[in-house]
Structures are given as C-alpha cells and as structure tokens.
Short mmCIF file of C-alpha atoms in Angstrom, two decimals:
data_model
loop_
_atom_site.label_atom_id
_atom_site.label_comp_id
_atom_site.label_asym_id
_atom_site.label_seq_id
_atom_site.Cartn_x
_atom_site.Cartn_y
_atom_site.Cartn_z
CA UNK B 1 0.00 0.00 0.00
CA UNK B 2 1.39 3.12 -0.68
CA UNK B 3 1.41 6.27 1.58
CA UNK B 4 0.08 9.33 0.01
CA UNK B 5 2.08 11.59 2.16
CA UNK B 6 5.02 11.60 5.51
CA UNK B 7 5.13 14.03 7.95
CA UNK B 8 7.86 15.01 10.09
CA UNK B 9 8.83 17.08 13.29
CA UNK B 10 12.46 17.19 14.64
CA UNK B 11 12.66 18.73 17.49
CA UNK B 12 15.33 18.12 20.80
CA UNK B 13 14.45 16.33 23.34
CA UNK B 14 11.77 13.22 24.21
CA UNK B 15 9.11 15.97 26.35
CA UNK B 16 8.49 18.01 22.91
CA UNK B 17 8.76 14.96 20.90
CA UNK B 18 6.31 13.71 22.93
CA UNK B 19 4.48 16.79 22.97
CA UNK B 20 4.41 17.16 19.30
CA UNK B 21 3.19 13.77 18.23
CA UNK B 22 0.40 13.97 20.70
CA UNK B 23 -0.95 16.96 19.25
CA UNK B 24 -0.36 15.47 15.33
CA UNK B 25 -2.34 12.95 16.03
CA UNK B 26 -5.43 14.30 17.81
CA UNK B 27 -5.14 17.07 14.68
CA UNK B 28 -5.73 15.27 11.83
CA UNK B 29 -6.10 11.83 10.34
CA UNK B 30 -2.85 10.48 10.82
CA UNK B 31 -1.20 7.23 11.87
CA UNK B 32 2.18 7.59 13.94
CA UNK B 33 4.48 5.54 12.55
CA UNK B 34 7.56 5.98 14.47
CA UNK B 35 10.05 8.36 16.20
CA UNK B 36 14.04 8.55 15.38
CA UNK B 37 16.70 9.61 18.09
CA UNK B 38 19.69 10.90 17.13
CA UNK B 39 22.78 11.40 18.54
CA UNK B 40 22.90 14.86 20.46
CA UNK B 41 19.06 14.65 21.71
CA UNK B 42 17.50 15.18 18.50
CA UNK B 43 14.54 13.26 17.98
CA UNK B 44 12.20 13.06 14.94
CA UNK B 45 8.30 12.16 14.63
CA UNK B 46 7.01 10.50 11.59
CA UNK B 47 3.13 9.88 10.72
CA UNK B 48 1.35 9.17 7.53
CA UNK B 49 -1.39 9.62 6.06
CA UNK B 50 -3.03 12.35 3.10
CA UNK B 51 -1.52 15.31 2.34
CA UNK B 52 -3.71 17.58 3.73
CA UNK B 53 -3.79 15.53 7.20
CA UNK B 54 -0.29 15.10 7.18
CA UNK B 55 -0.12 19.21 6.95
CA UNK B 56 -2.34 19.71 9.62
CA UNK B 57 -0.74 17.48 11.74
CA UNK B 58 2.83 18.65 11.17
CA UNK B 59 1.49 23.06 11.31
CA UNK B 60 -0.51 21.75 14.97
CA UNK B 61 2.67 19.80 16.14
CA UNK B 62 5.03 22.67 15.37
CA UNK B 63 2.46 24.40 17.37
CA UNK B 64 2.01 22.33 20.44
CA UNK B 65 6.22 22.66 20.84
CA UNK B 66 6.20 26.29 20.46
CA UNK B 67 3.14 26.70 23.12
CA UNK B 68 5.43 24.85 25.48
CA UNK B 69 8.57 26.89 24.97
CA UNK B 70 10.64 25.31 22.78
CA UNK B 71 11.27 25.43 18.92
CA UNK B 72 11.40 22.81 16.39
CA UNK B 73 15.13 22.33 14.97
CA UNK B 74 13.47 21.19 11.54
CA UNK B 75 9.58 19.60 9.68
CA UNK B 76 8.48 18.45 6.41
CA UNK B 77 5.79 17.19 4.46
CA UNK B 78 6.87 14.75 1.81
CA UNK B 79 3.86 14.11 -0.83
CA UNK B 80 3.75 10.78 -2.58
CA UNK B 81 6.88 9.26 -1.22
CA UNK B 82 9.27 7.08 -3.16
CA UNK B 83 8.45 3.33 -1.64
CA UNK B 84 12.10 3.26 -1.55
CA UNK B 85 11.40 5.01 1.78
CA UNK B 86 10.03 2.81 3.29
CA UNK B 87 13.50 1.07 4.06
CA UNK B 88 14.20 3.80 6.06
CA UNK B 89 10.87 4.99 8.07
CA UNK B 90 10.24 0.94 8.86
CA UNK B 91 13.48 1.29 11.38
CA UNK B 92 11.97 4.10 13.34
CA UNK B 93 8.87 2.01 13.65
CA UNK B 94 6.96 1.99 17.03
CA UNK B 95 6.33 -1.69 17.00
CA UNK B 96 10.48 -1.96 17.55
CA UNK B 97 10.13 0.40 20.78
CA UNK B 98 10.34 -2.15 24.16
CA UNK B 99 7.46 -2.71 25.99
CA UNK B 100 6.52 -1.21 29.55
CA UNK B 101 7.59 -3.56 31.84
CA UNK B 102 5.00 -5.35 33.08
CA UNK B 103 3.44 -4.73 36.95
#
C-alpha cells in the first residue's frame, strides 16, 4: 500500500517529541508511525497519512512545541513518497520500541 504523504517534526528532546506527536495525532487523520533519536538529543516524529492531514498534523505539532517553549530544529511534508522510503521509516517504527515492563 502506498502512503500518500510523511510528515515530520524534529525537534530536541523526548518531552516536545512527545508533545508534538500527541498533538499530530489528535489534529488530523494520521497514523504515527515511528520516532528517530539521534545522537545529540535530536529526535524526529514520523506519521502518515493524506496530504492535507499530514499538513495539519505537522502546522498543529510545530504548534504544540512552540506553546510549550521550545522550537522545532526542523519539519516536512513529503507528498507521494518514493516506496524506496520505506527502508528507512520501517526502522523508526513503534512496533520496535520495548514494551513497559510489566506490573
């Protein structure tokens, strides 16, 4: 299946990461597909899903982060994606996160 758009938020630090994918995903019609942390305390939020959703969801995350006090270090919308892609987002993918730890 192919995604008709990616959306992306870098920002630093796990709180506005956080922060930022909450509010994507309660903005528009988007499925969180991941996060990527890089070296530094950079960390990235991916979703998919239309274009237009995938807009919203990036303008109300940059949003949330900025209400908050912080700024985001970068975000993009990527329309039609190359599949090729797909190697790359499926590594950041939340099904790889570990569990909670069960009590």
């Amino acid at each position: 299946m192919r995604t008709e758009a990616l959306g992306m938020i870098e920002t630093f630090g796990i709180v506005f990461c956080i922060e930022a994918a909450d509010a994507m995903c309660k903005a528009a019609d988007v499925e969180m597909i991941g996060f990527e942390n890089t070296a530094s305390g950079y960390i990235s939020v991916l979703v998919e899903g239309d274009v237009g959703a995938c807009k919203t969801a990036v303008a109300a995350g940059i949003k949330a982060v900025e209400a908050i006090g912080h700024e985001v270090y970068s975000s993009t919308v990527i329309a039609r994606p190359h599949e090729g892609l797909k190697k790359i987002t499926c590594q950041y993918s939340l099904d790889k996160l570990l569990p909670y730890p069960a009590e």
